[in-house]
Short mmCIF file of C-alpha atoms in Angstrom, two decimals:
data_model
loop_
_atom_site.label_atom_id
_atom_site.label_comp_id
_atom_site.label_asym_id
_atom_site.label_seq_id
_atom_site.Cartn_x
_atom_site.Cartn_y
_atom_site.Cartn_z
CA UNK A 942 -1.89 22.83 12.97
CA UNK A 943 -4.18 20.33 11.10
CA UNK A 944 -2.38 17.27 12.34
CA UNK A 945 -3.01 18.15 16.15
CA UNK A 946 -6.61 18.91 15.37
CA UNK A 947 -7.16 15.62 13.69
CA UNK A 948 -5.57 13.88 16.54
CA UNK A 949 -7.81 15.58 19.01
CA UNK A 950 -10.89 14.95 17.01
CA UNK A 951 -10.23 11.48 15.97
CA UNK A 952 -8.49 10.04 19.00
CA UNK A 953 -10.34 11.38 21.99
CA UNK A 954 -11.10 7.77 22.66
CA UNK A 955 -8.79 4.88 22.42
CA UNK A 956 -7.57 3.61 18.90
CA UNK A 957 -9.16 0.22 19.53
CA UNK A 958 -12.67 0.07 20.88
CA UNK A 959 -14.97 -2.64 22.27
CA UNK A 960 -17.92 -0.82 20.73
CA UNK A 961 -19.59 -2.19 17.59
CA UNK A 962 -18.86 -0.33 14.33
CA UNK A 963 -21.28 0.43 11.62
CA UNK A 964 -21.04 -2.06 8.79
CA UNK A 965 -18.08 -2.93 6.46
CA UNK A 966 -17.02 0.65 6.24
CA UNK A 967 -16.91 1.13 9.95
CA UNK A 968 -14.50 -1.63 10.33
CA UNK A 969 -11.99 -0.11 8.05
CA UNK A 970 -8.81 1.24 9.95
CA UNK A 971 -7.80 0.96 13.54
CA UNK A 972 -5.40 -1.99 12.58
CA UNK A 973 -2.95 -3.22 15.16
CA UNK A 974 0.72 -2.43 15.22
CA UNK A 975 2.68 -5.48 15.45
CA UNK A 976 6.15 -5.82 16.77
CA UNK A 977 8.36 -8.16 14.79
CA UNK A 978 10.37 -9.91 17.40
CA UNK A 979 13.17 -11.60 15.29
CA UNK A 980 14.06 -8.43 13.39
CA UNK A 981 13.74 -6.23 16.61
CA UNK A 982 16.29 -8.51 18.22
CA UNK A 983 18.45 -8.51 15.08
CA UNK A 984 18.59 -4.76 14.75
CA UNK A 985 18.36 -3.62 18.49
CA UNK A 986 15.49 -1.45 17.58
CA UNK A 987 11.71 -1.80 17.52
CA UNK A 988 10.51 -3.03 14.08
CA UNK A 989 6.75 -2.37 13.92
CA UNK A 990 4.46 -3.35 11.04
CA UNK A 991 1.03 -1.71 10.69
CA UNK A 992 -1.19 -4.89 10.17
CA UNK A 993 -3.19 -3.72 7.16
CA UNK A 994 -4.10 -7.20 6.22
CA UNK A 995 -6.56 -6.99 9.11
CA UNK A 996 -8.68 -4.29 7.22
CA UNK A 997 -12.05 -5.99 6.43
CA UNK A 998 -11.13 -6.06 2.59
CA UNK A 999 -7.63 -7.48 3.42
CA UNK A 1000 -5.32 -4.55 2.62
CA UNK A 1001 -4.31 -0.97 3.14
CA UNK A 1002 -6.17 0.06 0.12
CA UNK A 1003 -9.47 -0.21 1.93
CA UNK A 1004 -8.73 3.15 3.46
CA UNK A 1005 -8.17 4.83 0.15
CA UNK A 1006 -11.17 3.04 -1.35
CA UNK A 1007 -13.56 4.37 1.39
CA UNK A 1008 -12.13 8.00 1.23
CA UNK A 1009 -12.40 8.49 -2.59
CA UNK A 1010 -15.99 7.26 -2.56
CA UNK A 1011 -16.76 9.42 0.37
CA UNK A 1012 -15.17 12.39 -1.41
CA UNK A 1013 -17.23 11.75 -4.50
CA UNK A 1014 -20.38 11.71 -2.21
CA UNK A 1015 -19.49 14.84 -0.42
CA UNK A 1016 -18.98 16.73 -3.62
CA UNK A 1017 -22.27 15.57 -5.15
CA UNK A 1018 -20.58 13.72 -7.90
CA UNK A 1019 -21.96 10.31 -6.82
CA UNK A 1020 -25.60 9.71 -6.10
CA UNK A 1021 -27.65 6.50 -5.03
CA UNK A 1022 -27.40 3.80 -7.70
CA UNK A 1023 -24.30 5.25 -9.31
CA UNK A 1024 -21.23 3.71 -10.75
CA UNK A 1025 -17.56 3.77 -9.39
CA UNK A 1026 -14.94 3.23 -12.08
CA UNK A 1027 -11.26 2.79 -11.39
CA UNK A 1028 -8.00 1.64 -12.95
CA UNK A 1029 -6.29 -0.46 -10.42
CA UNK A 1030 -3.55 -3.21 -10.03
CA UNK A 1031 -5.82 -5.00 -7.63
CA UNK A 1032 -6.16 -4.13 -3.96
CA UNK A 1033 -7.77 -0.68 -4.44
CA UNK A 1034 -10.19 -2.43 -6.78
CA UNK A 1035 -10.98 -4.97 -4.06
CA UNK A 1036 -11.53 -2.22 -1.40
CA UNK A 1037 -13.78 -0.38 -3.91
CA UNK A 1038 -15.66 -3.51 -4.75
CA UNK A 1039 -16.40 -4.03 -0.99
CA UNK A 1040 -17.29 -0.39 -0.34
CA UNK A 1041 -19.52 -0.27 -3.45
CA UNK A 1042 -21.40 -3.32 -2.31
CA UNK A 1043 -21.78 -1.88 1.21
CA UNK A 1044 -23.09 1.42 -0.22
CA UNK A 1045 -25.13 0.16 -3.13
CA UNK A 1046 -23.00 1.33 -6.10
CA UNK A 1047 -22.00 -0.49 -9.23
CA UNK A 1048 -18.26 -0.94 -9.63
CA UNK A 1049 -16.22 -1.34 -12.76
CA UNK A 1050 -12.49 -2.17 -12.59
CA UNK A 1051 -10.04 -1.76 -15.49
CA UNK A 1052 -6.73 -3.45 -14.64
CA UNK A 1053 -3.49 -4.76 -16.33
CA UNK A 1054 -3.88 -8.28 -17.50
CA UNK A 1055 -0.46 -8.95 -15.76
CA UNK A 1056 -2.18 -9.17 -12.25
CA UNK A 1057 -2.52 -12.31 -10.28
CA UNK A 1058 -5.52 -14.44 -11.07
CA UNK A 1059 -6.45 -14.50 -7.31
CA UNK A 1060 -7.20 -10.82 -7.48
CA UNK A 1061 -9.20 -11.09 -10.64
CA UNK A 1062 -11.37 -13.84 -9.43
CA UNK A 1063 -11.98 -11.96 -6.06
CA UNK A 1064 -12.98 -8.87 -7.74
CA UNK A 1065 -15.56 -10.73 -9.73
CA UNK A 1066 -16.77 -12.68 -6.76
CA UNK A 1067 -17.51 -9.34 -5.03
CA UNK A 1068 -19.68 -8.18 -7.92
CA UNK A 1069 -17.13 -6.00 -9.79
CA UNK A 1070 -17.33 -5.87 -13.57
CA UNK A 1071 -13.60 -6.50 -14.18
CA UNK A 1072 -11.92 -5.49 -17.46
CA UNK A 1073 -8.36 -6.74 -17.94
CA UNK A 1074 -6.48 -4.82 -20.70
CA UNK A 1075 -2.82 -4.98 -21.97
CA UNK A 1076 -0.27 -3.55 -19.69
CA UNK A 1077 1.09 -0.45 -21.37
CA UNK A 1078 2.88 2.57 -20.08
CA UNK A 1079 0.92 5.55 -18.38
CA UNK A 1080 1.92 7.57 -21.46
CA UNK A 1081 0.07 5.20 -23.81
CA UNK A 1082 -3.63 6.14 -24.34
CA UNK A 1083 -4.57 2.58 -24.01
CA UNK A 1084 -3.30 2.51 -20.25
CA UNK A 1085 -5.88 1.01 -17.94
CA UNK A 1086 -6.24 4.27 -16.09
CA UNK A 1087 -7.08 6.31 -19.30
CA UNK A 1088 -9.61 3.58 -20.26
CA UNK A 1089 -11.24 3.65 -16.86
CA UNK A 1090 -11.49 7.62 -17.10
CA UNK A 1091 -12.97 7.52 -20.68
CA UNK A 1092 -15.45 4.82 -19.69
CA UNK A 1093 -16.70 6.88 -16.66
CA UNK A 1094 -17.11 9.96 -18.78
CA UNK A 1095 -19.54 8.21 -20.98
CA UNK A 1096 -21.84 7.40 -18.03
CA UNK A 1097 -24.37 9.54 -16.07
CA UNK A 1098 -24.08 9.33 -12.16
CA UNK A 1099 -20.60 7.88 -12.44
CA UNK A 1100 -17.12 8.81 -11.20
CA UNK A 1101 -13.69 7.67 -12.09
CA UNK A 1102 -12.13 7.69 -8.66
CA UNK A 1103 -8.54 8.27 -10.07
CA UNK A 1104 -6.72 6.77 -7.06
CA UNK A 1105 -3.29 7.96 -8.32
CA UNK A 1106 -3.95 11.70 -8.42
CA UNK A 1107 -7.13 12.01 -6.35
CA UNK A 1108 -5.92 13.39 -3.10
CA UNK A 1109 -8.74 12.02 -1.12
CA UNK A 1110 -6.58 9.06 -1.19
CA UNK A 1111 -3.72 11.04 0.68
CA UNK A 1112 -6.31 12.46 2.92
CA UNK A 1113 -7.18 8.95 4.17
CA UNK A 1114 -3.83 8.53 5.68
CA UNK A 1115 -3.62 12.09 7.12
CA UNK A 1116 -6.84 11.35 9.00
CA UNK A 1117 -6.51 7.74 9.84
CA UNK A 1118 -3.20 5.90 9.43
CA UNK A 1119 -0.87 8.67 10.71
CA UNK A 1120 -2.86 9.38 13.82
CA UNK A 1121 -3.20 5.67 14.48
CA UNK A 1122 0.56 5.12 14.38
CA UNK A 1123 1.15 8.15 16.43
CA UNK A 1124 -1.35 7.10 19.03
CA UNK A 1125 -0.14 3.44 19.13
CA UNK A 1126 3.40 4.45 19.69
CA UNK A 1127 2.53 7.12 22.26
CA UNK A 1128 4.35 9.58 20.11
CA UNK A 1129 7.63 7.77 20.45
CA UNK A 1130 7.99 6.64 16.76
CA UNK A 1131 11.40 7.62 15.31
CA UNK A 1132 10.97 6.67 11.64
CA UNK A 1133 8.44 5.69 9.11
CA UNK A 1134 9.11 3.95 5.93
CA UNK A 1135 6.93 2.30 3.12
CA UNK A 1136 6.79 1.92 -0.69
CA UNK A 1137 4.41 3.81 -2.86
CA UNK A 1138 2.17 3.17 -5.87
CA UNK A 1139 -0.30 5.84 -5.90
CA UNK A 1140 1.64 7.67 -3.08
CA UNK A 1141 -1.32 8.11 -0.73
CA UNK A 1142 0.10 6.04 2.23
CA UNK A 1143 3.61 7.27 2.11
CA UNK A 1144 2.52 11.01 1.55
CA UNK A 1145 -0.37 11.23 4.00
CA UNK A 1146 1.33 9.35 6.75
CA UNK A 1147 4.39 11.33 6.18
CA UNK A 1148 2.62 14.72 6.32
CA UNK A 1149 0.81 13.73 9.66
CA UNK A 1150 3.92 12.31 11.33
CA UNK A 1151 6.17 15.26 10.31
CA UNK A 1152 3.71 17.90 11.51
CA UNK A 1153 2.68 16.21 14.88
CA UNK A 1154 6.34 15.60 15.82
CA UNK A 1155 7.47 18.90 14.67
CA UNK A 1156 9.57 17.20 11.96
CA UNK A 1157 11.25 14.84 14.67
CA UNK A 1158 10.02 11.63 13.05
CA UNK A 1159 12.17 10.72 9.92
CA UNK A 1160 10.45 9.42 6.89
CA UNK A 1161 11.73 7.33 4.04
CA UNK A 1162 10.65 5.91 0.68
CA UNK A 1163 11.10 2.21 0.05
CA UNK A 1164 11.42 1.59 -3.80
CA UNK A 1165 11.46 -1.69 -5.90
CA UNK A 1166 13.38 -2.32 -9.06
CA UNK A 1167 11.95 -0.49 -12.11
CA UNK A 1168 10.65 2.57 -10.35
CA UNK A 1169 12.02 6.15 -10.83
CA UNK A 1170 11.32 7.42 -7.17
CA UNK A 1171 14.45 6.33 -5.62
CA UNK A 1172 16.62 8.21 -8.12
CA UNK A 1173 14.27 11.19 -7.81
CA UNK A 1174 14.73 11.46 -4.14
CA UNK A 1175 18.49 10.68 -4.27
CA UNK A 1176 19.46 12.91 -7.42
CA UNK A 1177 16.36 14.78 -8.35
CA UNK A 1178 16.24 12.91 -11.69
CA UNK A 1179 13.44 10.79 -12.98
CA UNK A 1180 15.54 7.70 -13.77
CA UNK A 1181 14.60 3.97 -13.36
CA UNK A 1182 16.76 1.94 -10.89
CA UNK A 1183 16.83 -1.77 -12.00
CA UNK A 1184 14.56 -3.66 -14.18
CA UNK A 1185 10.85 -4.52 -13.39
CA UNK A 1186 9.79 -6.09 -10.11
CA UNK A 1187 7.83 -8.97 -8.80
CA UNK A 1188 5.91 -6.57 -6.47
CA UNK A 1189 2.43 -5.62 -7.55
CA UNK A 1190 0.93 -2.10 -7.30
CA UNK A 1191 4.07 -0.36 -6.06
CA UNK A 1192 6.86 1.50 -7.92
CA UNK A 1193 6.25 4.43 -10.21
CA UNK A 1194 7.28 6.09 -13.39
CA UNK A 1195 6.08 9.45 -12.31
CA UNK A 1196 5.33 11.69 -9.43
CA UNK A 1197 1.68 11.52 -8.65
CA UNK A 1198 -0.51 14.20 -7.36
CA UNK A 1199 -0.83 12.26 -4.15
CA UNK A 1200 2.94 12.19 -3.65
CA UNK A 1201 3.94 15.41 -5.08
CA UNK A 1202 2.92 17.72 -2.11
CA UNK A 1203 5.06 15.72 0.51
CA UNK A 1204 7.93 14.31 -1.43
CA UNK A 1205 10.26 16.91 -0.28
CA UNK A 1206 9.42 16.02 3.30
CA UNK A 1207 11.09 12.60 2.86
CA UNK A 1208 14.53 12.23 4.68
CA UNK A 1209 15.75 9.50 2.28
CA UNK A 1210 15.08 6.51 0.21
CA UNK A 1211 16.10 2.80 0.09
CA UNK A 1212 16.24 0.59 -2.99
CA UNK A 1213 15.08 -2.91 -2.28
CA UNK A 1214 15.88 -5.81 -4.60
CA UNK A 1215 13.43 -8.55 -5.45
CA UNK A 1216 16.08 -11.07 -3.98
CA UNK A 1217 15.87 -9.20 -0.65
CA UNK A 1218 12.06 -9.11 -0.81
CA UNK A 1219 11.58 -12.84 -1.53
CA UNK A 1220 13.94 -13.91 1.17
CA UNK A 1221 12.25 -11.64 3.77
CA UNK A 1222 8.84 -13.06 2.69
CA UNK A 1223 9.87 -16.54 3.41
CA UNK A 1224 11.71 -15.74 6.55
CA UNK A 1225 8.70 -13.98 8.02
CA UNK A 1226 6.53 -16.93 7.34
CA UNK A 1227 9.03 -19.27 8.93
CA UNK A 1228 10.21 -17.25 11.96
CA UNK A 1229 7.00 -15.26 12.71
CA UNK A 1230 4.07 -17.10 10.97
CA UNK A 1231 3.40 -13.93 8.88
CA UNK A 1232 1.91 -14.98 5.54
CA UNK A 1233 2.29 -11.78 3.66
CA UNK A 1234 2.65 -10.29 0.06
CA UNK A 1235 5.80 -9.19 -1.61
CA UNK A 1236 5.16 -5.48 -1.20
CA UNK A 1237 4.68 -5.99 2.58
CA UNK A 1238 7.91 -7.95 2.59
CA UNK A 1239 9.71 -5.24 0.76
CA UNK A 1240 8.40 -2.74 3.32
CA UNK A 1241 9.74 -4.83 6.05
CA UNK A 1242 13.29 -5.01 4.41
CA UNK A 1243 13.16 -1.38 4.12
CA UNK A 1244 12.34 -0.91 7.86
CA UNK A 1245 15.46 -3.07 8.72
CA UNK A 1246 17.64 -0.97 6.61
CA UNK A 1247 16.38 2.21 8.14
CA UNK A 1248 16.84 0.87 11.59
CA UNK A 1249 20.38 0.00 10.76
CA UNK A 1250 20.99 3.32 9.27
CA UNK A 1251 19.62 5.19 12.31
CA UNK A 1252 21.40 3.03 14.89
CA UNK A 1253 20.17 0.90 17.81
CA UNK A 1254 17.41 1.88 20.18
CA UNK A 1255 14.97 3.38 17.49
CA UNK A 1256 11.24 2.69 16.76
CA UNK A 1257 10.63 2.10 13.07
CA UNK A 1258 7.30 1.73 11.65
CA UNK A 1259 6.18 0.21 8.26
CA UNK A 1260 3.09 -0.94 6.47
CA UNK A 1261 2.35 -4.69 6.04
CA UNK A 1262 -0.07 -4.00 3.18
CA UNK A 1263 -1.70 -7.35 2.68
CA UNK A 1264 -1.51 -11.10 2.93
CA UNK A 1265 0.08 -13.58 0.56
CA UNK A 1266 -3.05 -15.48 -0.29
CA UNK A 1267 -3.79 -13.16 -3.24
CA UNK A 1268 -0.41 -14.04 -4.85
CA UNK A 1269 0.21 -17.59 -3.40
CA UNK A 1270 0.09 -19.33 -6.96
CA UNK A 1271 3.27 -17.24 -7.96
CA UNK A 1272 5.08 -16.67 -4.76
CA UNK A 1273 5.05 -20.30 -3.61
CA UNK A 1274 5.39 -21.90 -7.08
CA UNK A 1275 8.68 -23.43 -8.02
CA UNK A 1276 8.14 -22.80 -11.66
CA UNK A 1277 7.41 -19.09 -11.20
CA UNK A 1278 10.36 -18.55 -8.82
CA UNK A 1279 12.80 -20.27 -11.28
CA UNK A 1280 11.40 -18.16 -14.18
CA UNK A 1281 12.05 -14.94 -12.12
CA UNK A 1282 15.41 -16.23 -11.01
CA UNK A 1283 14.55 -16.06 -7.41
CA UNK A 1284 14.45 -19.63 -6.18
CA UNK A 1285 18.24 -19.45 -5.13
CA UNK A 1286 17.44 -16.20 -3.28
CA UNK A 1287 15.29 -18.29 -0.62
CA UNK A 1288 17.37 -19.58 2.11
CA UNK A 1289 17.99 -23.37 1.61
CA UNK A 1290 16.21 -24.29 4.78
CA UNK A 1291 13.10 -22.32 3.85
CA UNK A 1292 12.63 -23.75 0.48
CA UNK A 1293 10.37 -26.46 2.05
CA UNK A 1294 7.58 -23.75 1.86
CA UNK A 1295 7.73 -23.82 -1.95
CA UNK A 1296 4.72 -25.98 -2.10
CA UNK A 1297 3.27 -25.41 -5.50
CA UNK A 1298 4.71 -26.79 -8.87
#
């Protein structure tokens, strides 16, 4: 089976190595698996977070960025001096900007103009040509993904990396994230849960863990308000659950090509409210010193819910996607929290961390 072949090929040596790696791209992956003590004690299970903020570009999307570029190179679509174009809500663009600088490609990013200023500024600092456009549904021809594709098609020696439906994204997690988690838990993982935007992380990791464990590992979708995937997994219907969410880059209105092949492998789904997400974000900062983004906090809430569902003594892994510094002007702003109706969701003794006006 391919999962065992990948494990044998990639992990004949230890996951973490003292040997030097080759440049920026060599540093992508092999992130630690962090036990979260307070939540492990609370649930009576091991709550483990894959520390993806420790990738060199700061997020789990470094993995997808590297693999979609590698795929274009391998297929002869991208040659030296070429241009990489993507439509992205942020972190994939940041990963692509890093990878393009390391490999000598130009990088053009189309993104919704609703994204945090920190991410837009960082992309520009990394040399990307950033083009914010109005946020409209995928069905609208003016959607940022369609604009990215159309721009790439006008250029020579250019690729639209198409992160949502390019299954090289999913392949990144079949070949790296899944095997790393399996090795780091010595094959004793009981469950995996995470949210999905493009679907690559959830699909690829689920595919690998299901196959290597002979379907023993249970895998779950975590879904924010405004997404259709929770209802799709529960009822088979594409129906939105709740309104829009404060989380960026996760939740979906459709089933992407990355997620589609593995969606039926999922054992269940959990819907996480913004109130639960923001409370966990502040709790992890206070109790664990973890300064993480909203999507990461949502994933941790989901891990707790899955652990409670499965019962004590389990080992539940989730993905800590990135840090909070890309969103701090929002998540730690009293004005923004009040506007979203979320200030009261923060436990009273933790409101001291709301340090921005």
